[in-house]
Amino acid sequence: MTSPAPACASDASLDENRIPFFFGPASLLIPFLIFALLSVYLFVVLKVFDLMALAGAGLTALVAGALLTKKPMRYWKAVLEGAASPMTATVLLLLMAAGVFSAMMKAAGLAEALAAFTGGAIAGTPLLTPAVFLISSLLATATGSSISTILAASPIFLPFGAALGCDVPLMAGAIFGDNLAPVSDVAIISAMTQTDKFGKPLDLGRVVKTRFPFAVIALIIALPFYALGGSASEPSAALNAAADPMRLLMLIPVVLLIYIAIKMRDALHAVTMATVAGLIIGLLTGVIEPSQIVRVENGSISGILTGGIANVSGIMLMCLALFGFTGVIEHAGLADATAKFLTNENQSPRRAEVTLAVATVFISTCLAAVTSVAVALAGQLADRLLRSSIDPYRRAYLLAGFANSIPVVLPFSAFSLITLSAASALGDPFLTPFSLMTATFYPIALFVVFSVSIATGIGRPKMSDEPQATDKA
């Protein structure tokens, strides 16, 4: 007679924490739809490439959710629980550190040095466009942001390629060199949103290591297509005139960051050590001035430290809003309802991976291919609904891979619009969203590689390595 009491108490506690909505748990789809529409409106209609504005869209979606609930106090309490979770704090701190590292690399002028020292040697050959792709991929690894790479590399490589008579749409497509860096916001979020069988976030170094073979295979597939952009023009004499060989030493912090992240499996330590090393090298070689680190003018502080944090503040606030939604999802019953719709106990790994791929591509497309936001949202759903069917590290690289695949090349994606904006000064009539879509090979190669992996099972961990199998044992 005493055994039912705990169960009743448990049920009462569950009902007490449950957030009731006017139209049931499915009401939470309305805020997501509002966020998606606002994202497309900002990037496609207004052509506003501002992640801070996107953070505002996230806050608008949160407020919309509050208007749909019968218990707004419970709703905001759940938002605070999601926003104050250890995972949220980890992601925000890593993004802050990565932002400073990115600002340091930009101030050091590594992009200009790489363009100058490689461009003269390969100009006039079919190696030109593949080299641009490889260099921009290296820059993406250094900065940790594909969008930042586009903004930094487009003004350098696009005019350079155009002056050499290269196919500009193909050059613009090469700028999409995707990154799998330990400081990448996508890598960080994909690792932090997925948990192992003990409920702990994944090791970022291992996440990078497990997705590296897929990235290399996609790279090998894409490079021959980029070779079609070679030209027979003469190299520009102005390139080597502006080159500073000391800037190439800033490649050392990039190598150090990757090494520490993989070897020690501590992304935050890797970023901080690489940043310290980069500042020391930059100051000793003169490629970074002390005033570039911290500068005070007219009562205003600027420089690498404050500017780096400011550059990622939009992404940080956006993640804060999205992670707030995770607490609401947990208390609204939406995850349970979605789980019953999408999954079943006997679901095969292949079917679960197809579900994850379709959901990630759909979410990333709806969010105009803002990959960090898409991975944050899809990652939360994947960890909640598919953790028993897919190895956590495989979930992480499938999330990042599919978010950076087909959605990136669509004409209304943030990447396409930012690249077109950066290349507008060239006045090339053949550079359009649709010509860019057909000239961007690496994201398509990523989609092919991961799709084949799902279909054939290549790279899929054995069932004995998966959390579900371990739990059953």
Short mmCIF file of C-alpha atoms in Angstrom, two decimals:
data_model
loop_
_atom_site.label_atom_id
_atom_site.label_comp_id
_atom_site.label_asym_id
_atom_site.label_seq_id
_atom_site.Cartn_x
_atom_site.Cartn_y
_atom_site.Cartn_z
CA MET A 1 0.00 0.00 0.00
CA THR A 2 2.93 2.30 0.47
CA SER A 3 4.51 1.80 -2.93
CA PRO A 4 2.09 3.93 -4.98
CA ALA A 5 2.89 7.05 -2.94
CA PRO A 6 6.24 7.84 -4.54
CA ALA A 7 4.79 7.32 -7.99
CA CYS A 8 1.94 9.71 -7.23
CA ALA A 9 4.34 12.21 -5.81
CA SER A 10 6.48 11.87 -8.92
CA ASP A 11 3.51 12.38 -11.20
CA ALA A 12 2.40 15.39 -9.18
CA SER A 13 5.89 16.88 -9.41
CA LEU A 14 5.93 16.29 -13.16
CA ASP A 15 2.56 17.98 -13.61
CA GLU A 16 3.66 20.87 -11.43
CA ASN A 17 6.71 21.53 -13.64
CA ARG A 18 4.94 20.94 -16.93
CA ILE A 19 4.34 24.10 -18.95
CA PRO A 20 0.79 24.16 -20.32
CA PHE A 21 0.25 25.84 -23.71
CA PHE A 22 -3.02 27.01 -25.19
CA PHE A 23 -2.64 24.71 -28.22
CA GLY A 24 -0.65 21.91 -26.62
CA PRO A 25 3.11 21.21 -26.88
CA ALA A 26 2.96 21.81 -30.63
CA SER A 27 2.53 25.51 -29.81
CA LEU A 28 6.32 25.73 -29.49
CA LEU A 29 6.58 25.24 -33.22
CA ILE A 30 5.15 28.74 -33.64
CA PRO A 31 8.15 30.53 -32.05
CA PHE A 32 10.50 28.42 -34.18
CA LEU A 33 8.53 29.37 -37.28
CA ILE A 34 8.68 33.04 -36.29
CA PHE A 35 12.43 32.81 -35.84
CA ALA A 36 12.87 31.10 -39.21
CA LEU A 37 10.76 33.72 -41.00
CA LEU A 38 12.62 36.57 -39.32
CA SER A 39 15.95 35.00 -40.27
CA VAL A 40 14.99 34.71 -43.93
CA TYR A 41 13.57 38.25 -43.87
CA LEU A 42 16.81 39.68 -42.46
CA PHE A 43 19.15 37.88 -44.84
CA VAL A 44 17.07 37.65 -48.01
CA VAL A 45 14.79 40.69 -48.03
CA LEU A 46 16.69 43.29 -46.00
CA LYS A 47 20.13 41.81 -46.76
CA VAL A 48 21.21 42.48 -43.18
CA PHE A 49 24.21 40.28 -42.35
CA ASP A 50 24.18 41.02 -38.65
CA LEU A 51 24.13 38.21 -36.09
CA MET A 52 23.12 40.69 -33.40
CA ALA A 53 19.92 41.26 -35.36
CA LEU A 54 19.49 37.50 -35.45
CA ALA A 55 19.87 37.44 -31.67
CA GLY A 56 17.02 39.95 -31.57
CA ALA A 57 14.98 37.52 -33.66
CA GLY A 58 15.75 34.83 -31.11
CA LEU A 59 14.50 37.03 -28.27
CA THR A 60 11.36 37.80 -30.27
CA ALA A 61 10.73 34.06 -30.62
CA LEU A 62 11.16 33.59 -26.87
CA VAL A 63 8.62 36.34 -26.15
CA ALA A 64 6.22 34.80 -28.66
CA GLY A 65 6.45 31.52 -26.78
CA ALA A 66 5.64 33.27 -23.51
CA LEU A 67 2.44 34.66 -25.04
CA LEU A 68 1.30 31.15 -25.93
CA THR A 69 1.56 29.61 -22.47
CA LYS A 70 -0.98 29.52 -19.69
CA LYS A 71 1.76 29.72 -17.06
CA PRO A 72 4.26 32.43 -18.12
CA MET A 73 6.15 32.24 -14.81
CA ARG A 74 6.87 28.54 -15.37
CA TYR A 75 7.84 29.33 -18.95
CA TRP A 76 10.48 31.94 -18.03
CA LYS A 77 11.78 29.75 -15.21
CA ALA A 78 12.36 26.98 -17.76
CA VAL A 79 14.07 29.48 -20.09
CA LEU A 80 16.45 30.44 -17.29
CA GLU A 81 17.19 26.78 -16.56
CA GLY A 82 18.16 26.17 -20.17
CA ALA A 83 20.17 29.38 -20.46
CA ALA A 84 22.04 28.76 -17.17
CA SER A 85 23.03 25.16 -17.86
CA PRO A 86 26.72 24.13 -17.68
CA MET A 87 26.67 23.39 -21.40
CA THR A 88 25.51 26.94 -22.17
CA ALA A 89 28.27 28.44 -20.04
CA THR A 90 30.88 26.24 -21.74
CA VAL A 91 29.77 27.20 -25.23
CA LEU A 92 29.68 30.92 -24.42
CA LEU A 93 33.14 30.89 -22.83
CA LEU A 94 34.62 29.00 -25.78
CA LEU A 95 33.02 31.36 -28.27
CA MET A 96 34.41 34.35 -26.38
CA ALA A 97 37.95 32.90 -26.42
CA ALA A 98 37.62 31.94 -30.08
CA GLY A 99 36.49 35.47 -30.93
CA VAL A 100 39.67 36.96 -29.45
CA PHE A 101 41.81 34.43 -31.35
CA SER A 102 40.01 35.29 -34.58
CA ALA A 103 40.54 39.03 -34.08
CA MET A 104 44.23 38.45 -33.38
CA MET A 105 44.70 36.49 -36.61
CA LYS A 106 42.92 39.16 -38.62
CA ALA A 107 45.06 41.92 -37.10
CA ALA A 108 48.21 39.93 -37.92
CA GLY A 109 47.34 39.98 -41.63
CA LEU A 110 47.83 36.28 -42.25
CA ALA A 111 45.32 36.35 -45.13
CA GLU A 112 47.27 38.99 -47.05
CA ALA A 113 50.55 37.15 -46.55
CA LEU A 114 49.18 33.83 -47.73
CA ALA A 115 47.60 35.45 -50.78
CA ALA A 116 50.80 37.26 -51.69
CA PHE A 117 53.25 34.40 -51.28
CA THR A 118 51.15 31.75 -52.96
CA GLY A 119 49.46 33.83 -55.63
CA GLY A 120 52.58 34.80 -57.56
CA ALA A 121 53.77 31.21 -57.78
CA ILE A 122 50.54 29.70 -59.07
CA ALA A 123 49.01 32.56 -61.10
CA GLY A 124 48.33 31.57 -64.68
CA THR A 125 48.00 27.88 -63.82
CA PRO A 126 45.04 25.57 -63.06
CA LEU A 127 46.28 25.52 -59.46
CA LEU A 128 45.06 29.06 -58.77
CA THR A 129 41.47 28.37 -57.74
CA PRO A 130 42.29 25.19 -55.75
CA ALA A 131 44.94 27.22 -53.92
CA VAL A 132 42.38 29.91 -53.07
CA PHE A 133 40.10 27.20 -51.71
CA LEU A 134 42.87 25.66 -49.60
CA ILE A 135 44.06 29.03 -48.28
CA SER A 136 40.55 30.16 -47.35
CA SER A 137 40.01 26.80 -45.64
CA LEU A 138 43.19 27.38 -43.67
CA LEU A 139 41.97 30.87 -42.75
CA ALA A 140 38.67 29.39 -41.63
CA THR A 141 40.61 27.00 -39.41
CA ALA A 142 42.49 29.96 -37.96
CA THR A 143 39.49 32.22 -37.41
CA GLY A 144 36.98 29.53 -36.50
CA SER A 145 34.19 31.10 -38.51
CA SER A 146 33.17 30.49 -42.12
CA ILE A 147 31.32 33.81 -42.29
CA SER A 148 34.34 35.67 -40.90
CA THR A 149 36.51 33.94 -43.49
CA ILE A 150 34.23 35.05 -46.31
CA LEU A 151 34.29 38.64 -45.09
CA ALA A 152 38.08 38.60 -44.65
CA ALA A 153 39.06 36.60 -47.72
CA SER A 154 36.62 37.91 -50.35
CA PRO A 155 38.16 41.42 -50.61
CA ILE A 156 41.59 39.79 -51.06
CA PHE A 157 41.04 36.76 -53.26
CA LEU A 158 38.16 37.85 -55.47
CA PRO A 159 39.86 40.96 -56.91
CA PHE A 160 43.09 38.95 -57.19
CA GLY A 161 41.40 36.19 -59.15
CA ALA A 162 39.46 38.63 -61.30
CA ALA A 163 42.67 40.49 -62.21
CA LEU A 164 44.18 37.20 -63.35
CA GLY A 165 41.21 36.44 -65.59
CA CYS A 166 39.89 33.68 -63.35
CA ASP A 167 36.26 32.56 -63.40
CA VAL A 168 34.85 34.84 -60.68
CA PRO A 169 31.85 32.64 -59.71
CA LEU A 170 34.27 29.74 -59.31
CA MET A 171 36.59 31.88 -57.20
CA ALA A 172 33.65 32.99 -55.06
CA GLY A 173 32.65 29.37 -54.62
CA ALA A 174 36.13 28.53 -53.38
CA ILE A 175 35.73 31.14 -50.65
CA PHE A 176 33.20 28.79 -49.08
CA GLY A 177 36.06 26.63 -47.80
CA ASP A 178 34.37 25.05 -44.82
CA ASN A 179 36.22 24.73 -41.54
CA LEU A 180 36.41 21.98 -38.96
CA ALA A 181 38.62 23.92 -36.57
CA PRO A 182 38.60 23.40 -32.79
CA VAL A 183 37.68 27.10 -32.43
CA SER A 184 34.87 26.87 -34.98
CA ASP A 185 31.53 27.89 -33.52
CA VAL A 186 29.94 24.97 -35.38
CA ALA A 187 32.48 22.49 -33.99
CA ILE A 188 32.05 23.83 -30.46
CA ILE A 189 28.26 23.80 -30.56
CA SER A 190 28.05 20.35 -32.19
CA ALA A 191 30.29 18.96 -29.44
CA MET A 192 28.59 20.72 -26.55
CA THR A 193 25.03 19.89 -27.59
CA GLN A 194 25.73 16.15 -27.82
CA THR A 195 26.26 14.10 -24.69
CA ASP A 196 27.68 10.65 -24.04
CA LYS A 197 26.00 7.84 -22.13
CA PHE A 198 26.92 9.56 -18.86
CA GLY A 199 25.25 12.81 -19.90
CA LYS A 200 28.53 14.70 -20.35
CA PRO A 201 29.33 16.94 -23.36
CA LEU A 202 31.70 15.43 -25.91
CA ASP A 203 35.44 15.94 -26.03
CA LEU A 204 36.06 18.61 -28.67
CA GLY A 205 39.45 17.24 -29.71
CA ARG A 206 37.95 13.85 -30.45
CA VAL A 207 35.05 15.48 -32.30
CA VAL A 208 37.52 17.19 -34.64
CA LYS A 209 39.52 13.99 -35.01
CA THR A 210 36.52 11.84 -35.93
CA ARG A 211 35.21 14.23 -38.58
CA PHE A 212 38.65 14.89 -40.13
CA PRO A 213 38.62 11.85 -42.53
CA PHE A 214 35.27 12.91 -43.97
CA ALA A 215 36.52 16.47 -44.50
CA VAL A 216 39.63 15.21 -46.32
CA ILE A 217 37.62 12.94 -48.61
CA ALA A 218 35.28 15.82 -49.48
CA LEU A 219 38.33 18.00 -50.11
CA ILE A 220 39.81 15.45 -52.53
CA ILE A 221 36.50 15.23 -54.39
CA ALA A 222 36.12 19.03 -54.67
CA LEU A 223 39.66 20.06 -55.67
CA PRO A 224 39.54 18.81 -59.30
CA PHE A 225 36.41 20.88 -59.91
CA TYR A 226 38.06 24.02 -58.52
CA ALA A 227 41.01 23.40 -60.85
CA LEU A 228 38.72 24.40 -63.72
CA GLY A 229 39.13 28.01 -62.58
CA GLY A 230 42.79 28.25 -63.67
CA SER A 231 43.81 30.97 -66.09
CA ALA A 232 46.69 31.95 -68.35
CA SER A 233 47.05 35.54 -67.12
CA GLU A 234 50.28 36.98 -65.81
CA PRO A 235 50.73 37.39 -62.03
CA SER A 236 50.25 40.79 -60.49
CA ALA A 237 53.46 42.53 -59.43
CA ALA A 238 51.62 44.34 -56.64
CA LEU A 239 51.06 41.11 -54.73
CA ASN A 240 54.66 40.42 -53.77
CA ALA A 241 55.35 44.10 -53.18
CA ALA A 242 52.94 44.18 -50.24
CA ALA A 243 54.05 40.85 -48.74
CA ASP A 244 55.60 40.60 -45.28
CA PRO A 245 57.20 37.18 -44.69
CA MET A 246 57.03 37.67 -40.91
CA ARG A 247 53.25 37.38 -41.07
CA LEU A 248 53.57 33.76 -42.14
CA LEU A 249 54.92 32.98 -38.67
CA MET A 250 51.36 33.43 -37.45
CA LEU A 251 50.71 29.96 -38.84
CA ILE A 252 52.47 28.68 -35.70
CA PRO A 253 49.53 29.55 -33.38
CA VAL A 254 47.16 27.80 -35.81
CA VAL A 255 49.21 24.59 -35.69
CA LEU A 256 49.59 24.91 -31.91
CA LEU A 257 45.86 25.30 -31.43
CA ILE A 258 45.01 22.21 -33.46
CA TYR A 259 47.74 20.16 -31.77
CA ILE A 260 46.72 21.04 -28.19
CA ALA A 261 43.02 20.58 -28.90
CA ILE A 262 43.56 17.09 -30.28
CA LYS A 263 46.40 16.02 -27.97
CA MET A 264 45.13 17.36 -24.64
CA ARG A 265 41.41 17.29 -25.53
CA ASP A 266 40.87 20.70 -23.98
CA ALA A 267 39.54 23.25 -26.44
CA LEU A 268 39.54 26.19 -24.03
CA HIS A 269 43.15 25.58 -23.04
CA ALA A 270 44.07 25.17 -26.72
CA VAL A 271 42.52 28.49 -27.70
CA THR A 272 44.05 30.42 -24.81
CA MET A 273 47.55 28.97 -25.33
CA ALA A 274 47.39 29.61 -29.08
CA THR A 275 46.23 33.18 -28.45
CA VAL A 276 49.06 33.84 -25.98
CA ALA A 277 51.59 32.35 -28.40
CA GLY A 278 50.16 34.39 -31.26
CA LEU A 279 50.34 37.65 -29.33
CA ILE A 280 53.94 36.97 -28.33
CA ILE A 281 54.97 36.07 -31.90
CA GLY A 282 53.06 39.01 -33.32
CA LEU A 283 54.67 41.52 -30.93
CA LEU A 284 58.18 40.12 -31.39
CA THR A 285 57.94 40.15 -35.17
CA GLY A 286 56.18 43.50 -35.32
CA VAL A 287 53.14 42.24 -37.23
CA ILE A 288 51.00 43.19 -34.22
CA GLU A 289 51.44 46.53 -32.47
CA PRO A 290 50.75 46.87 -28.73
CA SER A 291 48.09 49.45 -29.53
CA GLN A 292 46.21 46.84 -31.57
CA ILE A 293 45.66 44.68 -28.50
CA VAL A 294 44.04 47.35 -26.33
CA ARG A 295 43.53 50.94 -27.42
CA VAL A 296 41.74 53.81 -25.70
CA GLU A 297 40.62 56.78 -27.76
CA ASN A 298 38.21 59.50 -26.67
CA GLY A 299 37.04 57.41 -23.73
CA SER A 300 36.34 54.38 -25.94
CA ILE A 301 38.21 51.07 -25.69
CA SER A 302 38.94 49.03 -28.81
CA GLY A 303 41.42 46.45 -30.03
CA ILE A 304 41.84 42.70 -30.35
CA LEU A 305 40.49 41.82 -26.90
CA THR A 306 37.30 43.87 -26.94
CA GLY A 307 36.78 43.63 -30.69
CA GLY A 308 37.13 39.85 -30.67
CA ILE A 309 34.45 39.48 -28.03
CA ALA A 310 32.21 41.98 -29.81
CA ASN A 311 32.52 40.00 -33.05
CA VAL A 312 31.01 36.87 -31.48
CA SER A 313 28.54 38.65 -29.21
CA GLY A 314 25.72 38.10 -31.70
CA ILE A 315 26.37 34.36 -31.86
CA MET A 316 26.68 34.20 -28.07
CA LEU A 317 23.35 35.93 -27.52
CA MET A 318 21.75 33.81 -30.20
CA CYS A 319 22.96 30.63 -28.49
CA LEU A 320 21.72 31.98 -25.15
CA ALA A 321 18.24 32.41 -26.58
CA LEU A 322 18.22 29.01 -28.26
CA PHE A 323 19.54 27.20 -25.22
CA GLY A 324 16.81 28.92 -23.24
CA PHE A 325 14.36 27.14 -25.50
CA THR A 326 15.84 23.78 -24.49
CA GLY A 327 14.55 24.24 -20.96
CA VAL A 328 11.09 25.03 -22.31
CA ILE A 329 11.15 21.98 -24.60
CA GLU A 330 12.06 19.79 -21.65
CA HIS A 331 9.10 21.01 -19.56
CA ALA A 332 6.56 21.33 -22.36
CA GLY A 333 6.49 17.69 -23.45
CA LEU A 334 7.38 18.60 -27.03
CA ALA A 335 10.44 16.36 -27.03
CA ASP A 336 8.40 13.36 -25.92
CA ALA A 337 5.74 14.02 -28.53
CA THR A 338 8.34 14.49 -31.27
CA ALA A 339 10.19 11.36 -30.16
CA LYS A 340 7.05 9.27 -30.61
CA PHE A 341 6.55 10.77 -34.07
CA LEU A 342 10.12 10.47 -35.35
CA THR A 343 11.56 7.47 -33.58
CA ASN A 344 10.77 4.08 -32.21
CA GLU A 345 12.60 1.69 -29.92
CA ASN A 346 13.65 -0.66 -32.72
CA GLN A 347 14.83 2.06 -35.10
CA SER A 348 17.92 1.04 -37.06
CA PRO A 349 21.05 3.25 -36.95
CA ARG A 350 20.67 4.00 -40.68
CA ARG A 351 17.10 5.18 -40.31
CA ALA A 352 18.03 7.31 -37.28
CA GLU A 353 20.88 8.89 -39.23
CA VAL A 354 18.60 9.65 -42.16
CA THR A 355 16.21 11.34 -39.71
CA LEU A 356 19.08 13.41 -38.32
CA ALA A 357 20.32 14.36 -41.81
CA VAL A 358 16.89 15.42 -43.06
CA ALA A 359 16.13 17.40 -39.89
CA THR A 360 19.51 19.18 -39.96
CA VAL A 361 19.26 20.14 -43.64
CA PHE A 362 15.68 21.33 -43.14
CA ILE A 363 16.50 23.44 -40.07
CA SER A 364 19.64 24.90 -41.65
CA THR A 365 17.70 25.78 -44.81
CA CYS A 366 14.94 27.47 -42.81
CA LEU A 367 17.55 29.52 -40.94
CA ALA A 368 19.23 30.73 -44.16
CA ALA A 369 22.24 28.46 -43.50
CA VAL A 370 23.38 30.29 -40.38
CA THR A 371 25.15 27.09 -39.42
CA SER A 372 25.96 27.87 -35.79
CA VAL A 373 22.30 28.55 -35.03
CA ALA A 374 21.10 25.57 -37.04
CA VAL A 375 23.50 23.16 -35.33
CA ALA A 376 22.52 24.53 -31.91
CA LEU A 377 18.84 23.87 -32.56
CA ALA A 378 19.19 20.57 -34.43
CA GLY A 379 21.81 19.41 -31.93
CA GLN A 380 19.49 19.83 -28.97
CA LEU A 381 16.78 17.81 -30.70
CA ALA A 382 19.23 15.11 -31.83
CA ASP A 383 20.67 14.62 -28.34
CA ARG A 384 17.20 14.33 -26.87
CA LEU A 385 15.62 12.11 -29.51
CA LEU A 386 18.37 10.06 -31.18
CA ARG A 387 20.95 9.46 -28.47
CA SER A 388 19.96 5.81 -28.12
CA SER A 389 20.32 5.12 -31.85
CA ILE A 390 23.45 7.03 -32.96
CA ASP A 391 26.92 7.23 -31.44
CA PRO A 392 27.34 10.74 -29.93
CA TYR A 393 30.50 11.56 -31.92
CA ARG A 394 28.83 10.46 -35.13
CA ARG A 395 25.85 12.67 -34.25
CA ALA A 396 28.23 15.61 -33.82
CA TYR A 397 29.95 15.35 -37.19
CA LEU A 398 26.76 14.49 -39.05
CA LEU A 399 25.19 17.63 -37.61
CA ALA A 400 28.09 19.86 -38.68
CA GLY A 401 28.48 18.13 -42.04
CA PHE A 402 24.89 18.35 -43.20
CA ALA A 403 24.39 21.89 -41.84
CA ASN A 404 27.36 22.97 -43.98
CA SER A 405 26.25 21.09 -47.08
CA ILE A 406 23.31 21.79 -49.41
CA PRO A 407 21.82 24.69 -47.35
CA VAL A 408 25.05 26.67 -47.79
CA VAL A 409 24.84 26.75 -51.59
CA LEU A 410 21.20 27.83 -51.84
CA PRO A 411 20.69 31.27 -53.44
CA PHE A 412 19.14 32.78 -50.29
CA SER A 413 21.73 31.43 -47.83
CA ALA A 414 23.71 33.81 -45.65
CA PHE A 415 26.94 32.58 -47.25
CA SER A 416 25.76 33.30 -50.80
CA LEU A 417 24.45 36.75 -49.93
CA ILE A 418 27.56 37.77 -47.95
CA THR A 419 29.86 36.61 -50.74
CA LEU A 420 27.81 38.44 -53.37
CA SER A 421 27.88 41.58 -51.25
CA ALA A 422 31.66 41.35 -50.86
CA ALA A 423 32.11 40.76 -54.60
CA SER A 424 29.67 43.43 -55.76
CA ALA A 425 32.49 45.91 -56.45
CA LEU A 426 33.84 43.63 -59.19
CA GLY A 427 30.79 44.26 -61.33
CA ASP A 428 30.88 40.76 -62.80
CA PRO A 429 27.54 40.15 -64.57
CA PHE A 430 28.02 36.38 -64.37
CA LEU A 431 28.25 36.39 -60.56
CA THR A 432 24.70 35.69 -59.41
CA PRO A 433 23.23 33.59 -56.58
CA PHE A 434 22.50 30.84 -59.11
CA SER A 435 25.95 30.86 -60.77
CA LEU A 436 27.47 30.79 -57.30
CA MET A 437 25.29 27.81 -56.39
CA THR A 438 26.66 25.79 -59.32
CA ALA A 439 30.28 26.80 -58.56
CA THR A 440 30.39 25.85 -54.88
CA PHE A 441 31.67 22.30 -54.86
CA TYR A 442 32.93 21.57 -51.36
CA PRO A 443 29.56 21.76 -49.53
CA ILE A 444 28.09 19.50 -52.22
CA ALA A 445 31.00 17.09 -51.76
CA LEU A 446 30.31 17.08 -48.00
CA PHE A 447 26.70 16.14 -48.65
CA VAL A 448 27.74 13.30 -50.96
CA VAL A 449 30.37 11.96 -48.55
CA PHE A 450 28.08 11.91 -45.51
CA SER A 451 25.14 10.52 -47.51
CA VAL A 452 27.29 7.65 -48.76
CA SER A 453 28.50 7.07 -45.20
CA ILE A 454 24.91 6.76 -43.98
CA ALA A 455 23.86 4.51 -46.87
CA THR A 456 26.84 2.15 -46.59
CA GLY A 457 27.57 2.39 -42.87
CA ILE A 458 31.20 3.40 -43.52
CA GLY A 459 32.53 5.20 -40.46
CA ARG A 460 29.59 4.16 -38.28
CA PRO A 461 30.79 2.91 -34.86
CA LYS A 462 29.87 -0.61 -33.89
CA MET A 463 26.75 -1.11 -31.83
CA SER A 464 28.90 -2.19 -28.88
CA ASP A 465 30.40 1.31 -28.82
CA GLU A 466 27.06 3.06 -28.75
CA PRO A 467 25.35 4.32 -25.55
CA GLN A 468 22.23 2.26 -26.11
CA ALA A 469 24.14 -1.01 -26.38
CA THR A 470 26.14 -0.18 -23.28
CA ASP A 471 23.04 0.69 -21.33
CA LYS A 472 21.40 -2.60 -22.23
CA ALA A 473 24.49 -4.48 -21.18
#
